[in-house]
Coordinates of C-alpha atoms in Angstrom, one line a residue:
Chain A
M20 CA 16.1 9.5 -39.6
K21 CA 19.3 10.3 -37.8
Q22 CA 18.6 13.9 -38.2
K23 CA 15.1 13.5 -36.8
I24 CA 16.4 11.7 -33.7
A25 CA 19.1 14.3 -33.3
A26 CA 16.5 17.0 -33.6
L27 CA 14.3 15.3 -31.0
A28 CA 17.2 14.9 -28.6
F29 CA 18.0 18.5 -29.1
S30 CA 14.5 19.7 -28.4
L31 CA 14.4 17.5 -25.3
A32 CA 17.6 19.0 -24.1
L33 CA 16.2 22.5 -24.8
I34 CA 13.1 21.7 -22.7
S35 CA 15.3 20.4 -19.9
Q36 CA 17.4 23.5 -20.0
N37 CA 14.3 25.5 -19.8
A38 CA 12.9 23.6 -16.9
T39 CA 16.2 24.1 -15.0
A40 CA 17.2 27.5 -16.3
F41 CA 19.0 28.3 -13.1
A42 CA 21.7 30.8 -13.8
A43 CA 24.2 32.0 -11.2
E44 CA 22.0 35.0 -10.6
A45 CA 19.5 34.7 -7.8
P46 CA 16.4 33.2 -9.5
T47 CA 13.0 34.8 -9.2
N48 CA 11.2 31.6 -8.1
I49 CA 11.6 28.9 -5.5
L50 CA 9.9 25.5 -5.2
N51 CA 8.2 24.5 -2.0
V52 CA 7.7 20.7 -1.8
S53 CA 5.0 20.0 0.7
Y54 CA 2.7 17.4 2.1
D55 CA -0.7 16.8 0.5
V56 CA -3.3 18.6 2.5
S57 CA -1.4 21.9 2.9
R58 CA -2.4 23.4 -0.4
E59 CA -4.9 25.9 0.9
L60 CA -2.5 27.2 3.6
F61 CA 0.4 27.6 1.3
T62 CA -1.6 29.1 -1.6
Q63 CA -2.6 31.9 0.8
F64 CA 0.9 32.2 2.4
N65 CA 2.7 32.3 -1.0
Q66 CA 0.6 35.2 -2.1
L67 CA 1.3 37.0 1.2
F68 CA 5.0 36.4 0.9
A69 CA 5.3 37.3 -2.8
Q70 CA 3.6 40.6 -2.1
E71 CA 5.9 41.5 0.7
W72 CA 9.0 40.3 -1.2
D73 CA 8.1 42.1 -4.4
A74 CA 7.5 45.4 -2.6
K75 CA 10.9 45.1 -0.9
N76 CA 12.9 43.8 -3.8
K77 CA 11.1 45.2 -6.9
T78 CA 10.8 41.7 -8.4
K79 CA 8.1 39.5 -9.7
F80 CA 8.7 36.6 -7.4
E81 CA 7.0 33.2 -7.8
I82 CA 6.7 30.3 -5.4
R83 CA 6.0 27.0 -7.0
Q84 CA 4.2 24.3 -5.1
S85 CA 4.4 20.5 -5.2
H86 CA 2.0 18.5 -3.0
G87 CA 1.9 14.8 -2.2
G88 CA 2.3 12.2 0.5
S89 CA 5.0 13.5 2.8
S90 CA 7.2 10.4 2.6
S91 CA 6.9 10.1 -1.2
Q92 CA 7.7 13.8 -1.5
A93 CA 10.8 13.3 0.6
R94 CA 11.8 10.4 -1.7
A95 CA 11.3 12.6 -4.8
V96 CA 13.6 15.3 -3.3
L97 CA 16.2 12.7 -2.6
E98 CA 15.9 11.6 -6.2
G99 CA 16.5 15.1 -7.5
L100 CA 13.3 17.1 -7.3
Q101 CA 14.7 20.6 -7.0
A102 CA 13.1 21.7 -3.8
D103 CA 14.4 25.0 -2.4
V104 CA 12.4 24.4 0.7
V105 CA 10.5 21.4 2.1
T106 CA 7.5 21.8 4.4
F107 CA 6.5 18.4 5.7
N108 CA 4.3 16.9 8.4
Q109 CA 6.8 14.4 9.9
V110 CA 10.2 15.1 11.3
T111 CA 11.5 11.8 10.0
D112 CA 10.7 12.8 6.4
V113 CA 13.0 15.8 6.7
Q114 CA 15.7 13.9 8.6
V115 CA 15.9 11.4 5.7
L116 CA 17.2 14.2 3.5
H117 CA 20.2 14.3 5.7
D118 CA 20.6 10.6 6.4
K119 CA 20.1 9.3 2.9
G120 CA 21.1 12.1 0.6
N121 CA 23.2 14.6 2.7
L122 CA 21.1 17.4 1.2
I123 CA 20.9 19.2 4.6
P124 CA 23.2 19.4 7.6
A125 CA 22.6 17.3 10.7
N126 CA 21.7 20.3 12.7
W127 CA 18.9 21.4 10.4
Q128 CA 16.3 21.4 13.2
T129 CA 18.2 24.1 15.2
R130 CA 18.4 26.6 12.4
L131 CA 14.9 28.0 12.9
P132 CA 12.9 28.6 16.1
N133 CA 10.7 25.9 17.7
D134 CA 12.8 23.0 16.3
S135 CA 12.1 24.4 12.8
S136 CA 8.3 23.8 13.2
P137 CA 6.6 27.1 12.7
F138 CA 3.2 25.7 13.6
F139 CA 1.8 22.5 15.2
S140 CA -1.3 20.4 15.7
F141 CA -2.3 17.3 17.6
P142 CA -4.9 14.5 17.5
T143 CA -8.3 15.7 18.6
F144 CA -11.9 14.4 18.5
V145 CA -14.7 15.0 16.0
V146 CA -18.1 13.8 17.5
R147 CA -21.6 13.7 16.2
K148 CA -23.6 17.0 16.7
G149 CA -24.5 17.6 20.3
N150 CA -22.0 15.0 21.5
P151 CA -24.7 12.3 22.3
K152 CA -22.2 9.9 23.9
N153 CA -20.8 12.8 26.0
I154 CA -17.2 12.3 24.9
K155 CA -14.8 14.6 26.7
D156 CA -11.4 12.9 27.0
W157 CA -9.5 9.7 26.0
D158 CA -11.1 7.9 28.9
D159 CA -14.5 8.0 27.1
L160 CA -13.1 6.4 24.0
V161 CA -12.3 3.1 25.8
K162 CA -15.8 2.8 27.3
A163 CA -18.0 -0.1 26.2
G164 CA -20.4 0.8 23.4
V165 CA -18.3 3.7 22.0
Q166 CA -17.1 3.3 18.5
V167 CA -13.9 5.1 17.6
V168 CA -12.7 5.7 14.0
F169 CA -9.0 6.5 13.2
P170 CA -6.7 5.0 10.5
N171 CA -4.4 2.1 11.0
P172 CA -1.2 3.1 13.0
K173 CA 0.8 0.6 10.9
T174 CA 0.1 2.5 7.6
S175 CA -0.8 6.1 8.6
G176 CA 1.0 8.9 10.4
N177 CA -2.4 10.2 11.5
G178 CA -3.1 6.8 13.2
R179 CA 0.3 6.8 14.8
Y180 CA -0.3 10.2 16.4
T181 CA -3.7 9.0 17.7
Y182 CA -2.0 6.0 19.3
L183 CA 0.7 8.2 20.9
G184 CA -1.9 10.7 22.1
A185 CA -3.9 7.9 23.9
T186 CA -0.7 6.5 25.3
A187 CA 0.5 9.9 26.5
Y188 CA -2.9 10.4 28.3
A189 CA -2.7 6.9 29.9
L190 CA 0.8 7.3 31.1
K191 CA -0.1 10.5 32.8
K192 CA -3.3 9.0 34.3
F193 CA -1.6 5.9 35.6
G194 CA 1.6 7.7 36.8
G195 CA 3.8 6.3 34.1
D196 CA 2.7 2.7 34.4
K197 CA 3.6 1.3 30.9
A198 CA 1.7 -2.0 31.3
K199 CA -1.5 0.0 32.1
A200 CA -0.9 2.4 29.2
R201 CA -0.6 -0.6 27.0
D202 CA -3.9 -2.1 28.2
F203 CA -5.5 1.3 27.7
A204 CA -4.3 1.4 24.0
K205 CA -5.5 -2.1 23.6
A206 CA -9.0 -1.2 24.9
L207 CA -9.0 1.8 22.5
F208 CA -8.1 -0.4 19.5
S209 CA -10.9 -2.9 20.4
N210 CA -13.4 -0.1 20.1
V211 CA -12.4 0.6 16.4
P212 CA -14.9 -1.0 14.0
V213 CA -12.7 -0.5 10.9
F214 CA -9.1 0.5 10.5
D215 CA -8.7 2.5 7.3
T216 CA -5.3 2.9 5.7
G217 CA -5.2 6.7 5.7
G218 CA -6.7 9.8 7.3
R219 CA -8.9 10.7 4.3
A220 CA -10.4 7.2 4.2
A221 CA -11.1 7.3 7.9
T222 CA -12.8 10.7 7.4
T223 CA -15.0 9.1 4.7
T224 CA -15.9 6.2 7.0
F225 CA -17.0 8.6 9.7
V226 CA -18.7 11.4 7.7
N227 CA -20.1 9.7 4.6
R228 CA -20.7 6.2 5.8
G229 CA -21.9 7.4 9.2
I230 CA -19.8 4.8 11.1
G231 CA -18.6 5.5 14.7
D232 CA -19.3 7.9 17.5
V233 CA -15.9 9.7 17.4
L234 CA -13.3 10.3 14.7
V235 CA -9.8 11.0 16.0
T236 CA -7.7 13.2 13.6
F237 CA -5.5 16.3 13.7
E238 CA -7.1 19.4 15.0
S239 CA -6.1 21.2 11.7
E240 CA -8.1 18.6 9.8
A241 CA -11.0 18.5 12.3
Y242 CA -12.2 22.0 11.5
G243 CA -11.9 21.3 7.8
I244 CA -14.0 18.2 8.2
R245 CA -16.5 20.1 10.3
H246 CA -16.7 22.7 7.5
E247 CA -17.1 20.0 4.8
A248 CA -19.6 17.8 6.7
G249 CA -21.7 20.8 7.8
E250 CA -21.5 22.7 11.1
D251 CA -24.8 21.1 12.1
K252 CA -23.5 17.6 11.7
V253 CA -20.4 17.3 13.9
D254 CA -18.6 19.1 16.8
V255 CA -14.9 19.2 17.7
V256 CA -13.9 18.2 21.2
T257 CA -10.4 18.9 22.6
P258 CA -9.0 16.2 24.9
S259 CA -7.0 17.3 28.1
V260 CA -3.8 15.7 26.8
S261 CA -2.6 14.9 23.3
F262 CA 0.6 14.3 21.3
L263 CA 2.4 17.2 19.6
A264 CA 2.4 16.9 15.8
E265 CA 5.2 19.1 14.3
F266 CA 5.3 20.5 10.8
P267 CA 9.1 20.7 10.2
V268 CA 10.5 23.0 7.5
T269 CA 13.9 23.5 6.1
V270 CA 15.9 25.0 3.3
V271 CA 17.4 22.3 1.1
D272 CA 21.1 23.4 1.2
K273 CA 22.3 21.4 -1.8
V274 CA 19.6 22.9 -4.0
V275 CA 19.7 26.5 -2.8
D276 CA 23.5 26.6 -3.1
A277 CA 23.4 25.3 -6.6
R278 CA 20.6 27.7 -7.6
N279 CA 21.9 30.6 -5.5
S280 CA 18.4 30.9 -4.0
R281 CA 19.3 30.7 -0.3
V282 CA 18.4 34.3 0.6
A283 CA 14.9 34.0 -0.8
A284 CA 14.3 30.5 0.5
T285 CA 15.4 31.4 4.0
A286 CA 13.3 34.6 4.0
Y287 CA 10.3 32.5 2.9
L288 CA 10.6 30.1 5.8
Q289 CA 11.3 33.0 8.3
A290 CA 8.1 34.7 7.1
L291 CA 6.2 31.6 8.4
Y292 CA 7.2 32.9 11.8
S293 CA 6.2 36.5 11.2
P294 CA 3.0 37.9 12.8
S295 CA 1.2 38.0 9.4
G296 CA 2.3 34.5 8.6
Q297 CA 1.3 33.2 12.0
E298 CA -2.1 34.8 11.7
L299 CA -2.7 33.0 8.4
I300 CA -1.6 29.7 10.0
A301 CA -4.2 30.2 12.8
K302 CA -6.9 31.0 10.2
N303 CA -6.2 27.6 8.7
F304 CA -6.6 25.9 12.0
Y305 CA -3.0 25.1 12.7
R306 CA -1.8 26.3 16.1
P307 CA 0.6 29.2 15.8
R308 CA 3.8 29.7 17.9
D309 CA 3.5 33.5 18.2
A310 CA 2.2 34.4 21.7
A311 CA 0.2 37.4 20.5
V312 CA -1.5 35.5 17.7
T313 CA -2.2 32.6 20.0
Q314 CA -3.9 35.1 22.4
K315 CA -5.9 36.5 19.6
Y316 CA -7.3 33.1 18.5
A317 CA -7.7 31.7 22.0
A318 CA -11.4 31.1 21.5
Q319 CA -10.7 28.9 18.6
F320 CA -7.9 26.9 20.3
P321 CA -8.9 25.4 23.7
A322 CA -6.1 24.7 26.2
V323 CA -4.4 21.3 25.9
T324 CA -1.4 19.7 27.4
L325 CA 0.9 18.3 24.7
V326 CA 3.4 15.6 25.1
S327 CA 6.2 15.7 22.5
A328 CA 8.4 13.0 20.8
K329 CA 11.3 14.3 23.0
D330 CA 9.4 13.3 26.1
F331 CA 9.2 9.8 24.7
G332 CA 12.9 9.7 23.9
G333 CA 12.8 10.9 20.3
W334 CA 11.4 9.4 17.1
D335 CA 14.0 6.6 16.9
A336 CA 13.1 5.3 20.3
I337 CA 9.4 5.7 19.7
S338 CA 9.6 3.7 16.5
K339 CA 11.6 0.9 18.2
E340 CA 9.4 0.7 21.2
H341 CA 6.0 1.1 19.6
F342 CA 5.8 0.7 15.9
A343 CA 8.6 -1.7 14.8
D344 CA 7.6 -5.2 13.7
G345 CA 6.6 -7.1 16.8
A346 CA 6.6 -4.0 19.0
I347 CA 3.7 -2.8 21.2
V348 CA 1.3 -1.8 18.4
D349 CA 1.7 -5.2 16.7
Q350 CA 1.1 -7.0 19.9
I351 CA -2.1 -5.2 20.9
Y352 CA -3.3 -5.1 17.3
V353 CA -2.9 -8.9 16.7
N354 CA -4.4 -9.8 20.1
K355 CA -7.5 -7.7 19.4
Chain B
M629 CA -19.9 -7.4 -43.3
R630 CA -23.4 -8.7 -43.1
L631 CA -24.4 -12.2 -43.7
R632 CA -27.8 -12.8 -45.3
I633 CA -28.3 -16.2 -43.8
N634 CA -27.6 -16.6 -40.1
P635 CA -25.5 -19.7 -39.7
I636 CA -26.3 -19.8 -36.0
T637 CA -29.7 -21.4 -35.3
E638 CA -30.5 -19.9 -31.9
T639 CA -34.0 -18.9 -31.0
P640 CA -34.8 -15.2 -31.0
A641 CA -35.2 -15.4 -27.2
V642 CA -31.6 -16.5 -26.8
K643 CA -30.4 -13.9 -29.3
F644 CA -32.2 -11.0 -27.5
T645 CA -31.1 -12.1 -24.1
L646 CA -27.5 -12.1 -25.2
L647 CA -27.9 -8.8 -26.9
G648 CA -29.6 -7.4 -23.8
I649 CA -26.9 -8.6 -21.5
G650 CA -24.3 -7.0 -23.8
L651 CA -26.1 -3.7 -24.0
L652 CA -26.8 -3.6 -20.2
Y653 CA -23.1 -4.3 -19.5
I654 CA -22.0 -1.5 -21.8
A655 CA -24.6 0.9 -20.3
L656 CA -23.5 0.0 -16.7
F657 CA -19.8 0.0 -17.1
L658 CA -19.2 2.5 -20.0
V659 CA -22.0 4.9 -20.6
L660 CA -23.1 5.5 -17.0
P661 CA -19.6 6.5 -15.7
V662 CA -19.1 8.8 -18.6
V663 CA -22.5 10.4 -18.0
A664 CA -21.6 10.7 -14.3
V665 CA -18.4 12.5 -15.1
F666 CA -20.2 15.1 -17.3
N667 CA -23.0 15.4 -14.8
E668 CA -20.6 16.0 -11.9
A669 CA -18.6 18.5 -14.0
L670 CA -21.7 20.5 -14.8
R671 CA -23.3 20.2 -11.4
K672 CA -22.7 23.9 -10.7
G673 CA -23.5 25.0 -14.2
F674 CA -21.4 26.0 -17.2
G675 CA -20.0 29.0 -15.5
A676 CA -18.2 27.0 -12.8
Y677 CA -17.2 24.5 -15.5
F678 CA -15.4 27.1 -17.6
V679 CA -13.8 28.8 -14.6
A680 CA -12.4 25.3 -13.7
I681 CA -10.9 24.6 -17.1
S682 CA -9.7 28.1 -17.7
D683 CA -7.8 28.2 -14.4
P684 CA -4.1 28.9 -15.3
I685 CA -2.9 25.8 -13.6
A686 CA -5.5 23.7 -15.4
L687 CA -4.5 25.3 -18.7
S688 CA -0.8 24.6 -18.1
A689 CA -1.7 20.9 -17.4
I690 CA -3.7 20.8 -20.6
K691 CA -0.8 22.4 -22.5
L692 CA 1.7 20.0 -21.0
T693 CA -0.5 17.0 -21.9
F694 CA -0.6 18.2 -25.5
I695 CA 3.1 18.8 -25.7
T696 CA 3.8 15.4 -24.3
A697 CA 1.6 13.7 -26.8
A698 CA 3.0 15.9 -29.6
I699 CA 6.4 14.5 -28.9
A700 CA 5.6 10.9 -27.8
V701 CA 3.2 10.1 -30.7
P702 CA 5.5 11.1 -33.6
A703 CA 8.4 9.4 -31.9
N704 CA 6.5 6.1 -31.5
L705 CA 5.1 6.5 -35.0
I706 CA 8.6 6.6 -36.5
F707 CA 9.8 3.8 -34.3
G708 CA 6.7 1.7 -34.9
V709 CA 6.9 2.0 -38.7
A710 CA 10.6 1.2 -38.6
A711 CA 10.2 -1.8 -36.3
S712 CA 7.3 -3.3 -38.1
W713 CA 9.0 -2.8 -41.4
A714 CA 12.0 -4.7 -40.1
V715 CA 10.0 -7.4 -38.5
A716 CA 7.6 -7.9 -41.4
K717 CA 9.8 -7.6 -44.4
F718 CA 13.1 -9.1 -43.3
D719 CA 14.3 -12.2 -41.7
F720 CA 17.0 -11.9 -39.0
R721 CA 18.1 -13.6 -35.8
G722 CA 16.3 -12.6 -32.6
K723 CA 13.2 -11.4 -34.5
S724 CA 10.8 -13.0 -32.0
F725 CA 12.9 -11.5 -29.2
L726 CA 12.4 -8.1 -30.7
I727 CA 8.7 -8.6 -30.9
T728 CA 8.6 -9.6 -27.2
L729 CA 10.6 -6.5 -26.3
I730 CA 8.2 -4.3 -28.2
D731 CA 5.4 -5.8 -26.1
L732 CA 7.2 -5.3 -22.8
P733 CA 5.5 -2.0 -21.9
F734 CA 2.1 -3.7 -22.1
S735 CA 3.1 -6.3 -19.6
V736 CA 4.9 -4.0 -17.1
S737 CA 3.0 -2.0 -14.6
P738 CA 3.1 1.8 -15.5
V739 CA 4.4 2.6 -12.0
V740 CA 7.4 0.3 -12.6
S741 CA 7.9 2.1 -16.0
G742 CA 8.1 5.4 -14.2
L743 CA 10.4 4.0 -11.5
V744 CA 12.8 2.7 -14.1
Y745 CA 13.5 6.3 -15.2
V746 CA 13.9 7.5 -11.6
L747 CA 16.4 4.7 -11.0
L748 CA 18.2 5.7 -14.2
F749 CA 18.1 9.5 -14.1
G750 CA 17.3 10.2 -10.4
A751 CA 19.9 11.9 -8.2
Q752 CA 20.7 8.5 -6.6
G753 CA 20.4 6.7 -9.9
L754 CA 22.8 5.4 -12.5
V755 CA 23.5 8.5 -14.6
G756 CA 21.7 11.0 -12.2
P757 CA 24.9 12.3 -10.6
W758 CA 26.5 13.1 -14.0
L759 CA 23.3 14.8 -15.1
Q760 CA 23.2 16.9 -11.9
A761 CA 26.8 17.9 -12.3
H762 CA 25.9 19.2 -15.8
D763 CA 22.7 20.9 -14.6
I764 CA 20.4 18.7 -16.8
Q765 CA 17.1 17.8 -15.2
I766 CA 15.4 14.8 -16.7
V767 CA 13.1 13.3 -14.0
F768 CA 10.8 15.7 -12.2
A769 CA 10.8 17.8 -15.3
V770 CA 9.2 17.7 -18.8
P771 CA 11.8 15.4 -20.4
G772 CA 11.1 12.7 -17.8
I773 CA 7.3 13.0 -18.4
V774 CA 7.9 12.7 -22.1
L775 CA 10.2 9.7 -21.7
A776 CA 7.8 7.8 -19.4
T777 CA 5.0 8.5 -21.9
I778 CA 7.0 7.3 -24.8
F779 CA 7.8 4.1 -22.9
V780 CA 4.2 3.2 -22.0
T781 CA 2.8 4.0 -25.5
F782 CA 5.7 2.4 -27.3
P783 CA 3.9 -0.8 -28.6
F784 CA 0.7 0.8 -29.9
V785 CA 1.8 1.6 -33.5
A786 CA 4.1 -1.4 -33.9
R787 CA 1.5 -3.8 -32.6
E788 CA -1.0 -2.5 -35.1
L789 CA 1.3 -2.6 -38.1
I790 CA 3.3 -5.9 -37.6
P791 CA 0.4 -8.3 -38.4
L792 CA -0.9 -6.1 -41.2
M793 CA 2.5 -5.9 -42.9
Q794 CA 3.2 -9.5 -42.4
E795 CA -0.1 -10.3 -44.0
Q796 CA 0.7 -8.1 -47.0
G797 CA 4.0 -9.8 -47.6
T798 CA 6.8 -8.5 -49.7
E799 CA 5.6 -9.1 -53.3
E800 CA 4.5 -5.5 -54.0
E801 CA 7.8 -4.1 -52.7
E802 CA 9.7 -6.6 -54.7
A803 CA 7.8 -5.6 -57.8
A804 CA 8.6 -2.0 -57.1
R805 CA 12.3 -2.6 -56.6
S806 CA 12.5 -4.7 -59.8
L807 CA 10.9 -1.8 -61.7
G808 CA 13.6 0.5 -60.5
A809 CA 12.2 2.2 -57.5
D810 CA 14.7 3.0 -54.7
G811 CA 14.1 2.3 -51.0
W812 CA 12.4 5.5 -50.1
Q813 CA 10.2 5.5 -53.2
T814 CA 9.2 1.9 -52.4
F815 CA 8.3 3.0 -48.9
F816 CA 6.3 6.1 -49.8
R817 CA 4.6 4.8 -52.9
V818 CA 4.0 1.2 -52.1
T819 CA 4.3 0.4 -48.4
L820 CA 2.8 3.5 -46.8
P821 CA -0.4 3.6 -48.9
N822 CA -0.9 -0.1 -47.9
I823 CA -0.6 0.5 -44.2
K824 CA -2.0 4.0 -43.9
W825 CA -5.3 3.1 -42.2
G826 CA -3.7 0.7 -39.8
L827 CA -1.1 3.3 -39.1
L828 CA -3.7 5.9 -38.3
Y829 CA -5.5 3.5 -36.1
G830 CA -2.3 2.8 -34.1
V831 CA -1.6 6.5 -33.8
L832 CA -5.1 7.2 -32.5
L833 CA -4.7 4.5 -29.8
C834 CA -1.2 5.7 -29.0
N835 CA -2.4 9.3 -28.6
A836 CA -5.3 8.3 -26.4
R837 CA -3.0 6.5 -24.0
A838 CA -0.3 9.3 -24.2
M839 CA -2.8 11.8 -23.0
G840 CA -4.4 9.6 -20.4
E841 CA -1.3 8.0 -18.8
F842 CA -1.3 8.4 -15.1
G843 CA 0.9 5.8 -13.3
A844 CA 4.2 6.2 -15.0
V845 CA 3.9 10.0 -15.3
S846 CA 2.9 10.4 -11.6
V847 CA 6.2 8.8 -10.6
V848 CA 8.5 11.0 -12.6
S849 CA 6.4 14.3 -12.5
G850 CA 7.4 15.8 -9.2
K851 CA 3.9 17.3 -9.2
I852 CA 4.9 20.9 -9.5
R853 CA 1.8 22.9 -10.0
G854 CA 1.6 24.7 -13.3
L855 CA 4.9 23.1 -14.4
T856 CA 5.0 19.3 -14.4
N857 CA 1.4 18.4 -13.8
T858 CA -0.4 16.7 -16.7
M859 CA -4.2 16.5 -17.0
P860 CA -4.6 13.1 -15.3
L861 CA -2.4 14.3 -12.4
H862 CA -4.3 17.5 -12.1
V863 CA -7.6 15.6 -11.9
E864 CA -6.2 13.6 -9.0
I865 CA -5.0 16.6 -7.1
L866 CA -8.3 18.5 -7.5
Y867 CA -10.1 15.4 -6.4
N868 CA -8.0 15.1 -3.3
E869 CA -8.7 18.7 -2.5
Y870 CA -12.4 18.0 -2.5
N871 CA -12.7 20.3 -5.5
M872 CA -15.1 18.0 -7.2
V873 CA -16.5 20.3 -9.9
A874 CA -13.0 21.3 -11.2
A875 CA -11.8 17.7 -10.9
F876 CA -14.6 16.4 -13.0
A877 CA -14.4 19.3 -15.4
V878 CA -10.9 18.4 -16.3
A879 CA -11.8 14.7 -16.3
S880 CA -14.6 15.5 -18.7
L881 CA -12.0 17.1 -21.1
L882 CA -10.0 13.9 -21.0
A883 CA -13.2 11.9 -21.5
S884 CA -14.1 14.1 -24.5
L885 CA -10.6 13.4 -26.0
A886 CA -11.3 9.7 -25.5
L887 CA -14.7 10.0 -27.1
V888 CA -13.3 11.9 -30.1
T889 CA -10.7 9.1 -30.5
L890 CA -13.4 6.5 -30.2
V891 CA -15.6 8.2 -32.9
A892 CA -12.6 8.6 -35.2
K893 CA -11.7 5.0 -34.7
G894 CA -15.3 3.9 -35.4
L895 CA -15.4 6.0 -38.6
L896 CA -12.1 4.4 -39.7
E897 CA -13.4 1.0 -39.1
W898 CA -16.7 1.7 -40.8
R899 CA -15.2 3.3 -43.8
Y900 CA -12.0 1.3 -44.3
G901 CA -12.9 -1.8 -42.5
H902 CA -11.9 -4.0 -45.4
E903 CA -8.4 -2.7 -45.3
L904 CA -8.1 -2.6 -41.6
G905 CA -9.7 -6.0 -41.4
V906 CA -6.6 -7.6 -42.9
A907 CA -4.9 -7.0 -39.6
R908 CA -7.5 -8.9 -37.7
T909 CA -8.6 -11.8 -40.0

């Protein structure tokens, strides 16, 4: 019996060695831990990067992928998931890697261009085909008789961005009057028939259950939804103002230093900024940073004025003012 | 076991109504979902089905599921036999406490079972820093998945054997010992033949759960495609990606495994019901 247990322990140890067979030599693979709906983009991008990398370095390079909810993925990296790079959809999820685990330096966001966000998106509108309620901007969403669908800002990042987009529009319209912006958001909330917990559920409510006149979601998702629901079922309408959604990326220093994979991991993230990487990003309906690529896909991406978290005083201030317990969202949500 | 005279004197109407409700219930809640799984999996024909299950990432998920079961089931088999042997044939202090402990994984939510291992072996956990310093990866790698699976499938064999062995008592073993058999001989010649069908039954249930476990494994997996995804996790991912045919194709494989288990279990009960029955009378 003892021998059997010993053999079992040994084989377990062997497997674990295998799974982490990271020698001092630069490894031929890296792990990209990402958020849940990015699979298609990164499957294509990984192929592109591996081809270029192999041609240059005469290797057989492999990029492994892990997808899940951005916050739970950050948690897993903190607990030891060996991510060489993370590509998330919320700045706070990357920041936590510094704050709670010291896995990356405080200045991580300055290491790559555009605050380490190689692409971006923002909340936009999906309406029924032909836009029967003639919805053009946030103004139209607070009108009587218009039903708006987006997930609960208390539980969903998607919902938070929607709230911030509406607030940004209202502040601009009312010359920075915060009380009026608050009333505007309240009016918007009162037009929501059901608050789903997440973006996918809200999509189901709008597309499959046929509830609502307009669905508010990220532009990157909107075109996917249009593709899924059928081009003859829904249209995408871009508002005049919206809130910038960044997709922050970083090398996880503690992991790449231990694995000696910094060179490849850095090259991988830099390739996201390359013309070919940016083009792939645009093809997947995320907005690119590269001016030439933006020009090329101008027809696909109507002009929009974007307000960023910095304009609102940074994510900490936003969280305190709008989303903390008892803050604005709670007040207008309860008083509905 | 069939009784010639029905001791219950209900009218046929009542009998058929009850039977009808039972069958309807089974059809609605068991048969229909299984049929739906296969129907969805084959919606785009056999070609798409085979493409889905022969995808390298799907194959690696299938492989990992089998590896996990191949380690977890024997481990729990050895533990289960040892524990029920101890509980049924000997008297010692804290026996009921041991039985309660064995049942623990049944009463704890699988997610919690997974989190326990993250708390223990995670980078911010109890022994995590030491493991990291020695470059040993437990959670977010195969060992974590195996450990979590062992934990949730821990009671199956023991729970099956304890009542059976308690029922059988110690007389036969005592007779063997008094005739000069040593411990191992007693076990292999006397005890094991007595419990073999119960044991097989427990192993089948244990295996079914080991292959199907989702909650605990999802917490410790790290969800690395082609590396730490088991079949149930792979199904979820495919489903979230709107890849319905592939999701249900892999799900149908899991369902087939469950059906095979069910048929094997049914055969066992039919053939060796009298021996198995001891455990349940």
